[in-house]
């Protein structure tokens, strides 16, 4: 007869990977989140790749525009990879980056930080609305996984 120490109590919500990792749950429950993250990645990377080809003066310094393009390429890759195997932390990171992007865009508009042209104003507002929309879909997808 062995008398060992009693097993410590474990909280299944913390230790059960299926409850903490959306990628290990029912694929139907993660489909929207996967799609939203991958779409965000593809769209972001495409915008980043196209930035150097934009001939229009937006009212932003060209080095800033090129830097944002490089950032979007890297961010797009990360968001797409997060969509291949989404976890709550990865998805939340994408949602937080997107939220910061939208708030930063609003700040640029409100503070009148740069002398944006009409085209620059339209593009800034359009991309902020698009990012807000995909972020909303990502949040809905996240909620479906829990």
Coordinates of N, CA and C in Angstrom, one line a residue:
X1 N 0.8 -1.2 0.0 CA 0.0 0.0 0.0 C 0.9 1.2 0.0
X2 N 0.6 2.1 -1.0 CA 1.4 3.3 -1.0 C 0.6 4.5 -0.5
X3 N 1.3 5.2 0.2 CA 0.6 6.4 0.7 C 1.4 7.6 0.2
X4 N 0.9 8.2 -0.8 CA 1.6 9.4 -1.4 C 0.9 10.6 -0.9
X5 N 1.5 11.7 -1.2 CA 0.9 13.0 -0.9 C -0.3 13.2 -1.8
X6 N -1.3 13.8 -1.2 CA -2.5 14.0 -2.0 C -2.2 14.9 -3.3
X7 N -2.9 14.6 -4.3 CA -2.7 15.3 -5.6 C -3.2 16.7 -5.4
X8 N -2.5 17.7 -5.9 CA -2.9 19.1 -5.8 C -4.1 19.3 -6.7
X9 N -5.0 20.2 -6.2 CA -6.2 20.5 -7.0 C -5.8 21.3 -8.3
X10 N -6.3 20.9 -9.4 CA -5.9 21.6 -10.6 C -7.2 22.2 -11.2
X11 N -7.1 23.4 -11.7 CA -8.2 24.1 -12.3 C -8.2 23.7 -13.8
X12 N -9.2 22.9 -14.2 CA -9.2 22.4 -15.6 C -9.3 23.6 -16.6
X13 N -9.8 24.7 -16.2 CA -9.9 25.8 -17.2 C -8.5 26.3 -17.5
X14 N -7.6 26.2 -16.5 CA -6.2 26.7 -16.8 C -5.3 25.6 -17.4
X15 N -5.6 24.3 -17.2 CA -4.7 23.3 -17.7 C -5.3 22.6 -18.9
X16 N -6.5 22.7 -19.2 CA -7.1 22.0 -20.4 C -6.8 22.8 -21.6
X17 N -5.9 22.4 -22.5 CA -5.5 23.1 -23.7 C -6.7 23.5 -24.6
X18 N -7.7 22.6 -24.6 CA -8.9 22.9 -25.5 C -9.7 24.1 -25.0
X19 N -9.5 24.4 -23.7 CA -10.3 25.6 -23.2 C -9.5 26.8 -23.3
X20 N -8.2 26.7 -23.4 CA -7.3 27.9 -23.5 C -6.8 28.2 -24.9
X21 N -6.8 27.3 -25.7 CA -6.3 27.4 -27.1 C -7.4 27.2 -28.1
X22 N -7.9 28.3 -28.7 CA -8.9 28.1 -29.7 C -8.6 27.2 -30.9
X23 N -7.3 27.1 -31.2 CA -6.9 26.2 -32.3 C -7.2 24.8 -32.0
X24 N -7.3 24.4 -30.8 CA -7.6 23.0 -30.4 C -9.0 22.7 -30.2
X25 N -9.9 23.7 -30.4 CA -11.3 23.5 -30.3 C -11.9 23.1 -31.6
X26 N -13.2 23.0 -31.7 CA -13.9 22.6 -32.9 C -13.5 23.6 -34.0
X27 N -13.0 23.1 -35.2 CA -12.6 23.9 -36.3 C -13.8 24.9 -36.7
X28 N -15.0 24.4 -36.6 CA -16.1 25.3 -37.0 C -16.2 26.5 -36.1
X29 N -15.8 26.4 -34.9 CA -15.9 27.5 -34.0 C -14.7 28.5 -34.2
X30 N -13.7 28.1 -34.8 CA -12.5 29.0 -35.1 C -12.5 29.5 -36.5
X31 N -13.4 29.0 -37.4 CA -13.4 29.4 -38.8 C -13.4 30.9 -39.0
X32 N -14.3 31.6 -38.3 CA -14.4 33.0 -38.6 C -13.1 33.7 -38.1
X33 N -12.6 33.3 -37.0 CA -11.3 34.0 -36.5 C -10.2 33.7 -37.4
X34 N -10.1 32.5 -37.9 CA -9.0 32.1 -38.8 C -9.1 33.0 -40.1
X35 N -10.3 33.0 -40.6 CA -10.5 33.8 -41.8 C -10.2 35.3 -41.6
X36 N -10.7 35.9 -40.5 CA -10.4 37.3 -40.3 C -8.9 37.6 -40.1
X37 N -8.2 36.7 -39.4 CA -6.8 36.9 -39.2 C -6.0 36.8 -40.5
X38 N -6.4 35.8 -41.3 CA -5.7 35.6 -42.6 C -6.0 36.7 -43.5
X39 N -7.3 37.2 -43.6 CA -7.6 38.3 -44.5 C -6.9 39.6 -44.1
X40 N -6.8 39.8 -42.8 CA -6.1 40.9 -42.3 C -4.6 40.9 -42.7
X41 N -4.0 39.7 -42.6 CA -2.6 39.5 -43.0 C -2.4 39.8 -44.5
X42 N -3.3 39.2 -45.3 CA -3.1 39.4 -46.7 C -3.3 40.8 -47.1
X43 N -4.4 41.5 -46.6 CA -4.6 42.8 -46.9 C -3.5 43.8 -46.5
X44 N -3.0 43.5 -45.3 CA -2.0 44.4 -44.7 C -0.7 44.2 -45.5
X45 N -0.3 43.0 -45.8 CA 0.9 42.8 -46.6 C 0.8 43.3 -48.0
X46 N -0.4 43.2 -48.6 CA -0.6 43.8 -50.0 C -0.5 45.3 -49.9
X47 N -1.1 45.9 -48.9 CA -0.9 47.4 -48.8 C 0.5 47.8 -48.6
X48 N 1.2 47.0 -47.8 CA 2.6 47.3 -47.6 C 3.5 47.1 -48.9
X49 N 3.1 46.1 -49.6 CA 3.9 45.9 -50.9 C 3.6 47.0 -51.9
X50 N 2.3 47.5 -51.9 CA 1.9 48.5 -52.9 C 2.4 49.9 -52.5
X51 N 2.7 50.2 -51.3 CA 3.1 51.5 -50.8 C 4.2 52.2 -51.7
X52 N 5.3 51.5 -52.0 CA 6.3 52.1 -52.9 C 5.8 52.5 -54.3
X53 N 4.7 51.9 -54.7 CA 4.2 52.2 -56.0 C 3.2 53.3 -56.1
X54 N 2.8 53.9 -54.9 CA 1.8 54.9 -54.8 C 2.5 56.2 -55.3
X55 N 2.1 56.7 -56.5 CA 2.7 58.0 -57.0 C 2.1 59.2 -56.5
X56 N 1.0 59.1 -55.8 CA 0.2 60.2 -55.4 C 0.8 60.9 -54.1
X57 N 0.8 62.2 -54.0 CA 1.2 62.9 -52.8 C 0.1 62.8 -51.8
X58 N 0.3 62.2 -50.7 CA -0.7 62.1 -49.6 C -0.6 63.2 -48.6
X59 N 0.5 63.9 -48.6 CA 0.8 64.9 -47.6 C 1.6 64.3 -46.4
X60 N 2.1 63.1 -46.6 CA 2.9 62.5 -45.5 C 4.4 62.5 -46.1
X61 N 5.3 62.6 -45.2 CA 6.7 62.5 -45.6 C 7.0 61.1 -46.3
X62 N 7.6 61.1 -47.4 CA 7.9 59.8 -48.1 C 8.6 58.7 -47.2
X63 N 9.6 59.1 -46.4 CA 10.2 58.1 -45.6 C 9.2 57.5 -44.6
X64 N 8.3 58.3 -44.1 CA 7.3 57.7 -43.2 C 6.4 56.7 -43.9
X65 N 6.0 57.1 -45.1 CA 5.1 56.2 -45.9 C 5.8 54.9 -46.2
X66 N 7.1 55.0 -46.6 CA 7.9 53.7 -46.9 C 8.1 52.9 -45.6
X67 N 8.3 53.6 -44.5 CA 8.4 52.8 -43.2 C 7.1 52.1 -42.8
X68 N 6.0 52.8 -43.0 CA 4.7 52.2 -42.8 C 4.5 51.0 -43.7
X69 N 4.9 51.1 -44.9 CA 4.8 50.0 -45.9 C 5.6 48.8 -45.4
X70 N 6.8 49.0 -44.9 CA 7.7 47.9 -44.4 C 7.0 47.3 -43.2
X71 N 6.5 48.1 -42.3 CA 5.8 47.6 -41.1 C 4.6 46.8 -41.5
X72 N 3.8 47.2 -42.5 CA 2.6 46.5 -43.0 C 3.0 45.1 -43.5
X73 N 4.1 45.1 -44.2 CA 4.6 43.8 -44.8 C 4.9 42.8 -43.6
X74 N 5.6 43.2 -42.6 CA 5.9 42.4 -41.5 C 4.7 42.0 -40.7
X75 N 3.9 43.1 -40.4 CA 2.6 42.8 -39.6 C 1.7 41.9 -40.4
X76 N 1.6 42.1 -41.7 CA 0.7 41.2 -42.5 C 1.2 39.7 -42.4
X77 N 2.5 39.5 -42.4 CA 3.0 38.1 -42.2 C 2.6 37.6 -40.9
X78 N 2.8 38.4 -39.8 CA 2.4 37.9 -38.5 C 0.9 37.6 -38.3
X79 N 0.1 38.5 -38.8 CA -1.4 38.3 -38.7 C -1.8 37.1 -39.5
X80 N -1.2 36.9 -40.7 CA -1.5 35.7 -41.4 C -1.1 34.4 -40.7
X81 N 0.1 34.4 -40.2 CA 0.6 33.3 -39.4 C -0.3 33.0 -38.2
X82 N -0.8 34.1 -37.5 CA -1.7 33.9 -36.4 C -3.0 33.2 -36.8
X83 N -3.4 33.5 -38.0 CA -4.6 32.9 -38.6 C -4.4 31.4 -38.9
X84 N -3.2 31.0 -39.1 CA -3.0 29.5 -39.4 C -3.2 28.7 -38.2
X85 N -2.8 29.2 -37.1 CA -3.0 28.5 -35.8 C -3.3 29.5 -34.7
X86 N -4.6 30.0 -34.7 CA -4.9 31.0 -33.8 C -4.9 30.6 -32.3
X87 N -4.4 31.4 -31.5 CA -4.5 31.2 -30.0 C -5.1 32.5 -29.5
X88 N -5.6 32.5 -28.3 CA -6.2 33.7 -27.7 C -5.1 34.8 -27.7
X89 N -3.9 34.5 -27.2 CA -2.9 35.6 -27.1 C -2.5 36.2 -28.5
X90 N -2.4 35.3 -29.5 CA -2.1 35.8 -30.8 C -3.2 36.7 -31.4
X91 N -4.4 36.2 -31.2 CA -5.6 36.9 -31.8 C -5.7 38.3 -31.0
X92 N -5.5 38.2 -29.7 CA -5.6 39.5 -29.0 C -4.5 40.5 -29.4
X93 N -3.4 40.0 -29.6 CA -2.3 40.9 -30.1 C -2.6 41.5 -31.4
X94 N -3.2 40.8 -32.3 CA -3.6 41.4 -33.6 C -4.7 42.4 -33.4
X95 N -5.7 42.1 -32.5 CA -6.8 43.0 -32.2 C -6.2 44.3 -31.6
X96 N -5.3 44.2 -30.7 CA -4.7 45.3 -30.0 C -3.9 46.2 -31.0
X97 N -3.1 45.6 -31.9 CA -2.4 46.3 -32.9 C -3.4 47.0 -33.8
X98 N -4.4 46.4 -34.2 CA -5.4 47.0 -35.1 C -6.1 48.2 -34.4
X99 N -6.4 48.0 -33.1 CA -7.0 49.1 -32.4 C -6.1 50.3 -32.3
X100 N -4.8 50.0 -32.0 CA -3.8 51.1 -31.9 C -3.7 51.8 -33.3
X101 N -3.8 51.0 -34.4 CA -3.7 51.6 -35.7 C -4.9 52.5 -36.0
X102 N -6.1 52.1 -35.6 CA -7.2 53.0 -35.8 C -7.1 54.2 -35.0
X103 N -6.7 54.1 -33.7 CA -6.6 55.2 -32.8 C -5.5 56.2 -33.3
X104 N -4.4 55.6 -33.8 CA -3.4 56.4 -34.4 C -3.8 57.2 -35.6
X105 N -4.6 56.5 -36.4 CA -5.1 57.2 -37.6 C -6.1 58.4 -37.2
X106 N -6.9 58.1 -36.2 CA -7.8 59.2 -35.8 C -7.0 60.3 -35.2
X107 N -5.9 60.0 -34.5 CA -5.1 61.1 -33.9 C -4.5 61.9 -35.0
X108 N -4.0 61.3 -36.0 CA -3.4 62.0 -37.1 C -4.4 63.0 -37.7
X109 N -5.7 62.5 -37.8 CA -6.7 63.3 -38.4 C -7.1 64.5 -37.5
X110 N -7.2 64.2 -36.2 CA -7.7 65.2 -35.2 C -6.7 66.2 -34.9
X111 N -5.4 65.8 -34.8 CA -4.4 66.8 -34.4 C -3.8 67.5 -35.6
X112 N -4.2 67.1 -36.8 CA -3.7 67.7 -38.0 C -2.2 67.8 -38.0
X113 N -1.6 66.6 -37.7 CA -0.2 66.4 -37.5 C 0.6 66.6 -38.8
X114 N 0.0 66.2 -40.0 CA 0.6 66.4 -41.3 C -0.4 67.1 -42.2
X115 N 0.2 67.9 -43.2 CA -0.7 68.6 -44.1 C -1.2 67.6 -45.2
X116 N -2.1 66.8 -44.8 CA -2.7 65.8 -45.7 C -3.4 66.4 -46.9
X117 N -3.2 65.8 -48.0 CA -4.0 66.2 -49.2 C -5.4 65.6 -49.1
X118 N -6.2 66.0 -50.0 CA -7.6 65.4 -50.0 C -7.5 63.9 -50.2
X119 N -6.6 63.5 -51.1 CA -6.4 62.0 -51.3 C -5.9 61.4 -50.0
X120 N -5.0 62.0 -49.4 CA -4.4 61.5 -48.1 C -5.5 61.4 -47.1
X121 N -6.3 62.4 -46.9 CA -7.4 62.3 -46.0 C -8.4 61.2 -46.3
X122 N -8.8 61.0 -47.5 CA -9.7 60.0 -47.9 C -9.1 58.6 -47.7
X123 N -7.8 58.4 -48.1 CA -7.2 57.1 -47.8 C -7.0 56.8 -46.4
X124 N -6.6 57.8 -45.6 CA -6.5 57.6 -44.1 C -7.8 57.2 -43.5
X125 N -8.9 57.9 -43.8 CA -10.2 57.5 -43.3 C -10.6 56.1 -43.8
X126 N -10.4 55.8 -45.0 CA -10.9 54.6 -45.6 C -10.1 53.4 -45.0
X127 N -8.8 53.5 -44.8 CA -8.1 52.4 -44.3 C -8.4 52.2 -42.8
X128 N -8.6 53.3 -42.1 CA -9.0 53.2 -40.6 C -10.4 52.5 -40.5
X129 N -11.3 52.8 -41.4 CA -12.6 52.2 -41.3 C -12.5 50.7 -41.7
X130 N -11.6 50.4 -42.7 CA -11.4 49.0 -43.0 C -10.8 48.2 -41.9
X131 N -9.8 48.8 -41.3 CA -9.1 48.1 -40.1 C -10.1 47.9 -39.0
X132 N -10.9 49.0 -38.7 CA -11.9 48.8 -37.6 C -12.9 47.7 -37.9
X133 N -13.3 47.6 -39.2 CA -14.2 46.5 -39.6 C -13.6 45.1 -39.4
X134 N -12.4 44.9 -39.9 CA -11.8 43.6 -39.7 C -11.5 43.3 -38.3
X135 N -11.2 44.3 -37.5 CA -11.0 44.1 -36.0 C -12.3 43.7 -35.4
X136 N -13.4 44.3 -35.8 CA -14.7 43.9 -35.2 C -15.0 42.4 -35.5
X137 N -14.7 42.0 -36.8 CA -14.9 40.6 -37.1 C -14.0 39.7 -36.3
X138 N -12.8 40.1 -36.1 CA -11.8 39.3 -35.3 C -12.4 39.2 -33.8
X139 N -12.9 40.2 -33.3 CA -13.5 40.2 -31.9 C -14.7 39.2 -31.9
X140 N -15.5 39.2 -32.9 CA -16.6 38.2 -32.9 C -16.1 36.8 -33.0
X141 N -15.1 36.6 -33.9 CA -14.5 35.3 -34.0 C -13.8 34.8 -32.7
X142 N -13.2 35.7 -32.0 CA -12.6 35.4 -30.7 C -13.7 35.0 -29.7
X143 N -14.8 35.7 -29.7 CA -15.9 35.3 -28.8 C -16.5 34.0 -29.1
X144 N -16.5 33.6 -30.4 CA -17.1 32.3 -30.7 C -16.2 31.2 -30.3
X145 N -14.9 31.4 -30.0 CA -14.0 30.4 -29.6 C -14.1 30.1 -28.1
X146 N -14.7 31.0 -27.4 CA -14.7 30.8 -25.9 C -16.0 30.3 -25.4

